[in-house]
Amino acid sequence: MRYVIIGAGAVGGTIGGRLAGSGHEVVLVARGAHRAALADGGLRLRVPEGELTYRLPVVEGPAGLGELRADDVLVLAVKTQDSETALKAWGPAAVAGGGTAAERLPLLCAQNGVESQRLALRIFRHVYGVCVWLPCTYIEPGVVSAVGSPLTGILHLGRYPHGTDGTATLIAADLEASHFEAPVTPDVARWQYAKLLANLGNALEAVTGPMESTAAVALFERAKAEGTAVLEAAGIPYADAEEQKAVRGDKVFLAPLHGTPRGGGSSWQSLTRGTGTIEADYLNGEIALLGRLHGVPTPLNDLLQRLANTFARERRAAGSMPVAELVRLADGTEY
């Protein structure tokens, strides 16, 4: 199978680089300065064993590949706010032998949150969800880092909305030969909702910086408590902390990379890069949506969603709000 990585940033670049490193055929999809750097100097992947360079085909969109192959696997790794544009671009792409990508090819949604696969299923017939446990960072155009060791990450995957099949098993085998653990599960959404609860801290980190103080940790626990209450009210199952701990074990710990400081999470990176957008609508906003549907108040997640969007829109510096100010605002929210 050939893997087409749609969005070769931190997650996509790491998955693509690791697959290429184990001998799999990979095409990267990127734009702007990142695309130019990838085309000029290759993908530079900084991992605990050193910096690895992969010179791979790079395109901006399906036109750059011409007709897709019947053995292509599309890996959607853009931020959720960019999913719809990517799906509409790649869905109609022609596949050798007839038909389109949307009709014939598997699409893996390797993203935070739960919304992208829902969007994908409106267009693609064969959609697979991926729960991404992968500590990685976009460093600069052409360069990404992944600090996980001994495994680079854990990627639960399965068909969306549920089930497994032979394609998922084949993809998992390729990933497991590429420094990942990739459990195939018929209920991948259960793992994604558990990850969603953890990602509720992304906006908090983006706005106030690393969660190092007692006050910041307490805010994170409040946000998660709202999320848990919402999932319980909605009857949505999720893997609990003990189950997640049992799966992770000591398989992925953070190994410091010489000369490469560990950056913040995906939302922090969006603010740092000044992209003008952030994924809070699909993380804290997912909890807010479910809360409104099921009559559960989510004031802190509402606040974090609003602040993260303001920071992105106004291109404010990541981590520039004092935690004490956020506590004041959070304590003033009304249920």
mmCIF file of C-alpha atoms in Angstrom:
data_model
loop_
_atom_site.group_PDB
_atom_site.id
_atom_site.type_symbol
_atom_site.label_atom_id
_atom_site.label_comp_id
_atom_site.label_asym_id
_atom_site.label_seq_id
_atom_site.Cartn_x
_atom_site.Cartn_y
_atom_site.Cartn_z
ATOM 1 C CA MET A 1 0.000 0.000 0.000
ATOM 2 C CA ARG A 2 1.069 3.581 -0.625
ATOM 3 C CA TYR A 3 0.321 6.076 2.133
ATOM 4 C CA VAL A 4 -0.750 9.592 1.137
ATOM 5 C CA ILE A 5 -0.331 11.841 4.184
ATOM 6 C CA ILE A 6 -2.775 14.741 3.828
ATOM 7 C CA GLY A 7 -1.294 17.314 6.191
ATOM 8 C CA ALA A 8 2.353 16.452 6.787
ATOM 9 C CA GLY A 9 2.745 18.526 9.951
ATOM 10 C CA ALA A 10 3.659 17.158 13.377
ATOM 11 C CA VAL A 11 1.363 14.100 13.413
ATOM 12 C CA GLY A 12 1.289 13.507 9.666
ATOM 13 C CA GLY A 13 5.011 14.070 9.259
ATOM 14 C CA THR A 14 5.835 11.693 12.092
ATOM 15 C CA ILE A 15 3.545 8.936 10.822
ATOM 16 C CA GLY A 16 4.776 9.429 7.253
ATOM 17 C CA GLY A 17 8.422 9.491 8.261
ATOM 18 C CA ARG A 18 8.150 6.385 10.405
ATOM 19 C CA LEU A 19 6.325 4.507 7.630
ATOM 20 C CA ALA A 20 8.956 5.559 5.105
ATOM 21 C CA GLY A 21 11.688 4.480 7.504
ATOM 22 C CA SER A 22 10.321 0.951 7.559
ATOM 23 C CA GLY A 23 10.265 0.753 3.766
ATOM 24 C CA HIS A 24 6.723 1.815 2.926
ATOM 25 C CA GLU A 25 5.891 4.079 0.022
ATOM 26 C CA VAL A 26 4.783 7.510 1.266
ATOM 27 C CA VAL A 27 3.607 10.731 -0.375
ATOM 28 C CA LEU A 28 3.422 13.937 1.678
ATOM 29 C CA VAL A 29 0.806 16.624 1.127
ATOM 30 C CA ALA A 30 1.727 20.101 2.371
ATOM 31 C CA ARG A 31 1.490 23.763 1.462
ATOM 32 C CA GLY A 32 3.533 26.940 1.525
ATOM 33 C CA ALA A 33 6.943 27.121 3.156
ATOM 34 C CA HIS A 34 6.578 23.641 4.636
ATOM 35 C CA ARG A 35 5.958 22.107 1.211
ATOM 36 C CA ALA A 36 8.921 23.995 -0.242
ATOM 37 C CA ALA A 37 11.229 22.821 2.562
ATOM 38 C CA LEU A 38 10.061 19.216 2.239
ATOM 39 C CA ALA A 39 10.640 19.295 -1.515
ATOM 40 C CA ASP A 40 14.043 20.955 -1.183
ATOM 41 C CA GLY A 41 15.628 19.187 1.793
ATOM 42 C CA GLY A 42 13.345 16.277 2.559
ATOM 43 C CA LEU A 43 11.410 15.535 5.728
ATOM 44 C CA ARG A 44 13.702 15.889 8.742
ATOM 45 C CA LEU A 45 12.309 13.810 11.598
ATOM 46 C CA ARG A 46 13.978 14.299 14.983
ATOM 47 C CA VAL A 47 13.498 11.268 17.215
ATOM 48 C CA PRO A 48 15.382 9.809 20.205
ATOM 49 C CA GLU A 49 17.773 7.884 17.926
ATOM 50 C CA GLY A 50 18.746 11.045 16.043
ATOM 51 C CA GLU A 51 17.645 13.165 13.098
ATOM 52 C CA LEU A 52 16.397 11.126 10.158
ATOM 53 C CA THR A 53 15.912 12.598 6.688
ATOM 54 C CA TYR A 54 13.445 11.184 4.175
ATOM 55 C CA ARG A 55 13.291 12.481 0.621
ATOM 56 C CA LEU A 56 9.701 11.752 -0.331
ATOM 57 C CA PRO A 57 7.338 12.944 -3.066
ATOM 58 C CA VAL A 58 5.547 16.131 -1.981
ATOM 59 C CA VAL A 59 2.375 17.542 -3.534
ATOM 60 C CA GLU A 60 -0.064 20.322 -2.696
ATOM 61 C CA GLY A 61 -3.157 18.362 -3.662
ATOM 62 C CA PRO A 62 -4.500 15.476 -5.729
ATOM 63 C CA ALA A 63 -3.624 17.172 -9.032
ATOM 64 C CA GLY A 64 0.046 16.726 -8.169
ATOM 65 C CA LEU A 65 -0.354 12.946 -8.155
ATOM 66 C CA GLY A 66 -2.543 12.569 -11.171
ATOM 67 C CA GLU A 67 -4.611 9.409 -11.038
ATOM 68 C CA LEU A 68 -4.559 7.783 -7.588
ATOM 69 C CA ARG A 69 -3.663 4.130 -7.198
ATOM 70 C CA ALA A 70 -6.118 1.463 -6.106
ATOM 71 C CA ASP A 71 -3.758 0.523 -3.245
ATOM 72 C CA ASP A 72 -3.521 4.072 -1.863
ATOM 73 C CA VAL A 73 -4.377 4.757 1.770
ATOM 74 C CA LEU A 74 -5.306 8.364 2.546
ATOM 75 C CA VAL A 75 -4.258 9.576 5.993
ATOM 76 C CA LEU A 76 -6.051 12.779 6.980
ATOM 77 C CA ALA A 77 -3.819 14.581 9.486
ATOM 78 C CA VAL A 78 -4.842 18.229 9.083
ATOM 79 C CA LYS A 79 -6.425 20.074 11.998
ATOM 80 C CA THR A 80 -10.169 19.487 12.183
ATOM 81 C CA GLN A 81 -10.966 23.056 11.143
ATOM 82 C CA ASP A 82 -9.255 22.263 7.812
ATOM 83 C CA SER A 83 -10.868 18.851 7.298
ATOM 84 C CA GLU A 84 -13.813 19.882 5.148
ATOM 85 C CA THR A 85 -11.603 21.630 2.592
ATOM 86 C CA ALA A 86 -9.275 18.625 2.395
ATOM 87 C CA LEU A 87 -12.117 16.115 2.122
ATOM 88 C CA LYS A 88 -13.772 18.030 -0.711
ATOM 89 C CA ALA A 89 -10.449 18.237 -2.546
ATOM 90 C CA TRP A 90 -9.527 14.562 -2.268
ATOM 91 C CA GLY A 91 -12.946 12.892 -2.442
ATOM 92 C CA PRO A 92 -13.490 13.433 -6.203
ATOM 93 C CA ALA A 93 -9.916 12.424 -7.153
ATOM 94 C CA ALA A 94 -9.902 9.732 -9.834
ATOM 95 C CA VAL A 95 -8.556 6.264 -9.033
ATOM 96 C CA ALA A 96 -6.910 3.969 -11.557
ATOM 97 C CA GLY A 97 -9.437 1.447 -12.863
ATOM 98 C CA GLY A 98 -12.398 3.748 -12.327
ATOM 99 C CA GLY A 99 -14.229 5.477 -9.535
ATOM 100 C CA THR A 100 -13.088 8.109 -7.081
ATOM 101 C CA ALA A 101 -11.145 8.209 -3.841
ATOM 102 C CA ALA A 102 -14.392 8.781 -1.951
ATOM 103 C CA GLU A 103 -15.866 5.618 -3.458
ATOM 104 C CA ARG A 104 -12.891 3.285 -3.336
ATOM 105 C CA LEU A 105 -10.048 4.277 -1.014
ATOM 106 C CA PRO A 106 -9.689 3.940 2.758
ATOM 107 C CA LEU A 107 -9.426 7.230 4.653
ATOM 108 C CA LEU A 108 -7.830 7.310 8.112
ATOM 109 C CA CYS A 109 -8.664 10.292 10.326
ATOM 110 C CA ALA A 110 -5.523 10.672 12.457
ATOM 111 C CA GLN A 111 -6.703 13.745 14.354
ATOM 112 C CA ASN A 112 -7.824 15.022 17.721
ATOM 113 C CA GLY A 113 -11.517 15.112 18.544
ATOM 114 C CA VAL A 114 -14.353 13.124 17.010
ATOM 115 C CA GLU A 115 -15.805 15.421 14.349
ATOM 116 C CA SER A 116 -13.548 14.828 11.336
ATOM 117 C CA GLN A 117 -14.578 11.229 10.810
ATOM 118 C CA ARG A 118 -18.220 12.334 10.944
ATOM 119 C CA LEU A 119 -17.476 14.916 8.252
ATOM 120 C CA ALA A 120 -15.543 12.313 6.273
ATOM 121 C CA LEU A 121 -18.404 9.827 6.276
ATOM 122 C CA ARG A 122 -20.566 12.347 4.422
ATOM 123 C CA ILE A 123 -18.137 12.029 1.487
ATOM 124 C CA PHE A 124 -16.071 8.834 1.844
ATOM 125 C CA ARG A 125 -17.467 5.305 2.028
ATOM 126 C CA HIS A 126 -14.530 3.739 3.863
ATOM 127 C CA VAL A 127 -13.629 5.811 6.916
ATOM 128 C CA TYR A 128 -11.372 4.725 9.772
ATOM 129 C CA GLY A 129 -10.939 6.517 13.077
ATOM 130 C CA VAL A 130 -7.566 6.760 14.780
ATOM 131 C CA CYS A 131 -6.995 7.630 18.431
ATOM 132 C CA VAL A 132 -3.675 9.464 18.321
ATOM 133 C CA TRP A 133 -1.359 9.111 21.318
ATOM 134 C CA LEU A 134 1.708 10.651 19.730
ATOM 135 C CA PRO A 135 3.861 13.331 21.411
ATOM 136 C CA CYS A 136 5.229 15.313 18.479
ATOM 137 C CA THR A 137 5.958 18.891 17.446
ATOM 138 C CA TYR A 138 6.231 20.910 14.251
ATOM 139 C CA ILE A 139 9.601 22.630 14.704
ATOM 140 C CA GLU A 140 9.996 24.644 11.510
ATOM 141 C CA PRO A 141 9.287 24.151 7.799
ATOM 142 C CA GLY A 142 10.540 20.698 6.868
ATOM 143 C CA VAL A 143 11.299 19.640 10.445
ATOM 144 C CA VAL A 144 9.155 17.744 12.965
ATOM 145 C CA SER A 145 10.095 15.968 16.180
ATOM 146 C CA ALA A 146 8.653 13.006 18.049
ATOM 147 C CA VAL A 147 9.926 12.309 21.554
ATOM 148 C CA GLY A 148 8.176 9.014 22.332
ATOM 149 C CA SER A 149 10.363 6.061 23.338
ATOM 150 C CA PRO A 150 10.652 3.090 23.041
ATOM 151 C CA LEU A 151 7.536 3.413 20.859
ATOM 152 C CA THR A 152 6.889 6.628 18.963
ATOM 153 C CA GLY A 153 3.178 6.432 19.781
ATOM 154 C CA ILE A 154 0.051 4.336 20.145
ATOM 155 C CA LEU A 155 -2.574 4.538 17.416
ATOM 156 C CA HIS A 156 -5.819 2.702 18.104
ATOM 157 C CA LEU A 157 -7.745 2.309 14.863
ATOM 158 C CA GLY A 158 -10.967 0.840 13.540
ATOM 159 C CA ARG A 159 -13.731 1.480 11.074
ATOM 160 C CA TYR A 160 -16.018 4.411 11.725
ATOM 161 C CA PRO A 161 -18.581 4.362 13.206
ATOM 162 C CA HIS A 162 -17.687 0.864 14.426
ATOM 163 C CA GLY A 163 -16.186 -2.446 13.390
ATOM 164 C CA THR A 164 -12.941 -3.760 11.952
ATOM 165 C CA ASP A 165 -11.880 -5.308 8.677
ATOM 166 C CA GLY A 166 -8.916 -6.686 6.780
ATOM 167 C CA THR A 167 -7.802 -3.254 5.622
ATOM 168 C CA ALA A 168 -7.520 -2.036 9.213
ATOM 169 C CA THR A 169 -5.475 -5.123 10.074
ATOM 170 C CA LEU A 170 -3.080 -4.557 7.162
ATOM 171 C CA ILE A 171 -2.610 -0.883 8.040
ATOM 172 C CA ALA A 172 -2.034 -1.745 11.696
ATOM 173 C CA ALA A 173 0.662 -4.241 10.694
ATOM 174 C CA ASP A 174 2.451 -1.544 8.696
ATOM 175 C CA LEU A 175 2.261 0.871 11.627
ATOM 176 C CA GLU A 176 3.498 -1.726 14.083
ATOM 177 C CA ALA A 177 6.528 -2.293 11.866
ATOM 178 C CA SER A 178 7.151 1.471 12.052
ATOM 179 C CA HIS A 179 7.705 2.190 15.783
ATOM 180 C CA PHE A 180 4.000 2.325 16.712
ATOM 181 C CA GLU A 181 1.603 0.138 18.564
ATOM 182 C CA ALA A 182 -1.631 0.001 16.580
ATOM 183 C CA PRO A 183 -4.426 -1.944 18.274
ATOM 184 C CA VAL A 184 -7.340 -2.673 15.935
ATOM 185 C CA THR A 185 -10.568 -2.163 17.846
ATOM 186 C CA PRO A 186 -14.257 -2.265 16.858
ATOM 187 C CA ASP A 187 -14.992 0.639 19.225
ATOM 188 C CA VAL A 188 -12.287 3.154 18.346
ATOM 189 C CA ALA A 189 -14.614 6.034 19.314
ATOM 190 C CA ARG A 190 -14.433 4.888 22.951
ATOM 191 C CA TRP A 191 -10.709 5.616 22.910
ATOM 192 C CA GLN A 192 -11.169 8.864 21.027
ATOM 193 C CA TYR A 193 -13.627 10.198 23.600
ATOM 194 C CA ALA A 194 -11.138 9.340 26.347
ATOM 195 C CA LYS A 195 -8.488 11.283 24.431
ATOM 196 C CA LEU A 196 -10.973 14.141 23.973
ATOM 197 C CA LEU A 197 -11.178 14.540 27.757
ATOM 198 C CA ALA A 198 -7.377 14.846 27.909
ATOM 199 C CA ASN A 199 -7.392 17.336 25.028
ATOM 200 C CA LEU A 200 -9.659 19.702 26.983
ATOM 201 C CA GLY A 201 -6.427 21.036 28.458
ATOM 202 C CA ASN A 202 -5.093 22.055 25.043
ATOM 203 C CA ALA A 203 -6.838 25.430 25.114
ATOM 204 C CA LEU A 204 -5.806 25.984 28.718
ATOM 205 C CA GLU A 205 -2.164 25.342 27.836
ATOM 206 C CA ALA A 206 -2.384 27.498 24.720
ATOM 207 C CA VAL A 207 -3.781 30.467 26.642
ATOM 208 C CA THR A 208 -1.803 30.285 29.921
ATOM 209 C CA GLY A 209 1.226 28.111 29.148
ATOM 210 C CA PRO A 210 2.365 24.733 30.524
ATOM 211 C CA MET A 211 0.158 23.365 33.301
ATOM 212 C CA GLU A 212 2.763 23.545 36.036
ATOM 213 C CA SER A 213 0.899 25.354 38.831
ATOM 214 C CA THR A 214 -1.667 23.921 41.213
ATOM 215 C CA ALA A 215 -4.194 26.461 39.943
ATOM 216 C CA ALA A 216 -3.721 25.411 36.314
ATOM 217 C CA VAL A 217 -4.060 21.727 37.159
ATOM 218 C CA ALA A 218 -7.223 22.488 39.130
ATOM 219 C CA LEU A 219 -8.713 24.273 36.104
ATOM 220 C CA PHE A 220 -7.888 21.294 33.918
ATOM 221 C CA GLU A 221 -9.613 18.953 36.352
ATOM 222 C CA ARG A 222 -12.681 21.216 36.296
ATOM 223 C CA ALA A 223 -12.771 21.131 32.507
ATOM 224 C CA LYS A 224 -12.463 17.339 32.509
ATOM 225 C CA ALA A 225 -15.185 17.024 35.139
ATOM 226 C CA GLU A 226 -17.543 18.975 32.882
ATOM 227 C CA GLY A 227 -16.567 16.723 29.996
ATOM 228 C CA THR A 228 -17.120 13.553 31.986
ATOM 229 C CA ALA A 229 -20.547 14.765 33.133
ATOM 230 C CA VAL A 230 -21.514 15.502 29.534
ATOM 231 C CA LEU A 231 -20.393 12.102 28.223
ATOM 232 C CA GLU A 232 -22.242 10.351 31.032
ATOM 233 C CA ALA A 233 -25.421 12.320 30.307
ATOM 234 C CA ALA A 234 -25.135 11.555 26.598
ATOM 235 C CA GLY A 235 -24.534 7.847 27.252
ATOM 236 C CA ILE A 236 -21.229 7.958 25.370
ATOM 237 C CA PRO A 237 -18.735 5.287 26.517
ATOM 238 C CA TYR A 238 -15.057 6.114 26.949
ATOM 239 C CA ALA A 239 -11.984 4.275 28.178
ATOM 240 C CA ASP A 240 -11.319 5.124 31.815
ATOM 241 C CA ALA A 241 -7.977 6.219 33.263
ATOM 242 C CA GLU A 242 -7.018 2.760 34.516
ATOM 243 C CA GLU A 243 -7.657 1.149 31.141
ATOM 244 C CA GLN A 244 -5.627 3.820 29.377
ATOM 245 C CA LYS A 245 -2.777 3.409 31.844
ATOM 246 C CA ALA A 246 -2.800 -0.355 31.351
ATOM 247 C CA VAL A 247 -2.553 0.056 27.575
ATOM 248 C CA ARG A 248 0.189 2.658 27.667
ATOM 249 C CA GLY A 249 2.276 1.083 30.411
ATOM 250 C CA ASP A 250 5.896 2.093 29.867
ATOM 251 C CA LYS A 251 5.649 1.880 26.083
ATOM 252 C CA VAL A 252 5.777 5.635 25.410
ATOM 253 C CA PHE A 253 7.761 7.964 27.634
ATOM 254 C CA LEU A 254 9.108 11.377 26.713
ATOM 255 C CA ALA A 255 12.790 11.276 25.824
ATOM 256 C CA PRO A 256 14.454 14.723 25.712
ATOM 257 C CA LEU A 257 15.969 15.502 22.316
ATOM 258 C CA HIS A 258 19.292 17.351 22.348
ATOM 259 C CA GLY A 259 18.884 20.829 20.928
ATOM 260 C CA THR A 260 15.150 20.375 20.412
ATOM 261 C CA PRO A 261 13.064 21.772 23.277
ATOM 262 C CA ARG A 262 9.719 20.037 23.745
ATOM 263 C CA GLY A 263 6.968 22.314 22.504
ATOM 264 C CA GLY A 264 3.423 22.514 23.737
ATOM 265 C CA GLY A 265 0.443 20.588 22.406
ATOM 266 C CA SER A 266 -1.285 21.050 19.080
ATOM 267 C CA SER A 267 -3.237 24.166 20.120
ATOM 268 C CA TRP A 268 -0.120 25.784 21.588
ATOM 269 C CA GLN A 269 1.673 25.095 18.315
ATOM 270 C CA SER A 270 -1.131 26.721 16.302
ATOM 271 C CA LEU A 271 -0.774 29.934 18.322
ATOM 272 C CA THR A 272 3.013 29.826 18.178
ATOM 273 C CA ARG A 273 2.911 29.507 14.392
ATOM 274 C CA GLY A 274 0.318 32.294 14.101
ATOM 275 C CA THR A 275 -1.971 30.247 11.866
ATOM 276 C CA GLY A 276 -5.011 32.341 12.802
ATOM 277 C CA THR A 277 -7.070 29.239 13.612
ATOM 278 C CA ILE A 278 -7.222 26.728 16.445
ATOM 279 C CA GLU A 279 -9.067 23.440 17.061
ATOM 280 C CA ALA A 280 -10.888 24.487 20.240
ATOM 281 C CA ASP A 281 -14.305 24.344 18.511
ATOM 282 C CA TYR A 282 -13.796 20.594 18.117
ATOM 283 C CA LEU A 283 -12.346 19.900 21.575
ATOM 284 C CA ASN A 284 -13.859 22.142 24.255
ATOM 285 C CA GLY A 285 -16.537 23.004 21.694
ATOM 286 C CA GLU A 286 -17.502 19.339 21.350
ATOM 287 C CA ILE A 287 -18.189 19.244 25.091
ATOM 288 C CA ALA A 288 -20.127 22.502 24.868
ATOM 289 C CA LEU A 289 -22.229 21.098 22.020
ATOM 290 C CA LEU A 290 -23.024 17.870 23.866
ATOM 291 C CA GLY A 291 -23.772 19.843 27.009
ATOM 292 C CA ARG A 292 -26.357 21.947 25.212
ATOM 293 C CA LEU A 293 -27.898 18.880 23.614
ATOM 294 C CA HIS A 294 -28.228 17.069 26.940
ATOM 295 C CA GLY A 295 -28.862 19.922 29.364
ATOM 296 C CA VAL A 296 -25.497 19.844 31.131
ATOM 297 C CA PRO A 297 -23.760 23.171 31.906
ATOM 298 C CA THR A 298 -20.195 23.509 30.605
ATOM 299 C CA PRO A 299 -19.151 27.069 31.575
ATOM 300 C CA LEU A 300 -15.410 26.447 31.807
ATOM 301 C CA ASN A 301 -15.212 24.681 28.456
ATOM 302 C CA ASP A 302 -17.314 27.471 26.927
ATOM 303 C CA LEU A 303 -14.828 29.995 28.315
ATOM 304 C CA LEU A 304 -11.750 28.061 27.130
ATOM 305 C CA GLN A 305 -13.230 27.682 23.657
ATOM 306 C CA ARG A 306 -13.956 31.398 23.445
ATOM 307 C CA LEU A 307 -10.539 32.464 24.746
ATOM 308 C CA ALA A 308 -8.625 30.081 22.485
ATOM 309 C CA ASN A 309 -10.487 31.363 19.434
ATOM 310 C CA THR A 310 -9.829 34.965 20.462
ATOM 311 C CA PHE A 311 -6.114 34.267 20.913
ATOM 312 C CA ALA A 312 -5.933 32.612 17.488
ATOM 313 C CA ARG A 313 -7.972 35.264 15.696
ATOM 314 C CA GLU A 314 -6.004 38.139 17.239
ATOM 315 C CA ARG A 315 -2.700 36.238 16.978
ATOM 316 C CA ARG A 316 -1.909 36.706 20.633
ATOM 317 C CA ALA A 317 1.196 35.058 22.034
ATOM 318 C CA ALA A 318 0.755 31.520 23.322
ATOM 319 C CA GLY A 319 0.711 31.360 27.111
ATOM 320 C CA SER A 320 0.362 35.116 27.564
ATOM 321 C CA MET A 321 -2.634 35.108 29.954
ATOM 322 C CA PRO A 322 -1.685 34.705 33.640
ATOM 323 C CA VAL A 323 -3.299 31.681 35.249
ATOM 324 C CA ALA A 324 -4.690 33.920 37.989
ATOM 325 C CA GLU A 325 -6.587 35.938 35.367
ATOM 326 C CA LEU A 326 -8.085 32.786 33.877
ATOM 327 C CA VAL A 327 -9.103 31.609 37.358
ATOM 328 C CA ARG A 328 -10.821 34.949 37.925
ATOM 329 C CA LEU A 329 -12.696 34.646 34.648
ATOM 330 C CA ALA A 330 -13.590 31.006 35.306
ATOM 331 C CA ASP A 331 -14.903 31.768 38.784
ATOM 332 C CA GLY A 332 -17.083 34.491 37.322
ATOM 333 C CA THR A 333 -18.799 32.269 34.759
ATOM 334 C CA GLU A 334 -22.487 31.595 35.242
ATOM 335 C CA TYR A 335 -24.169 28.217 35.018
#
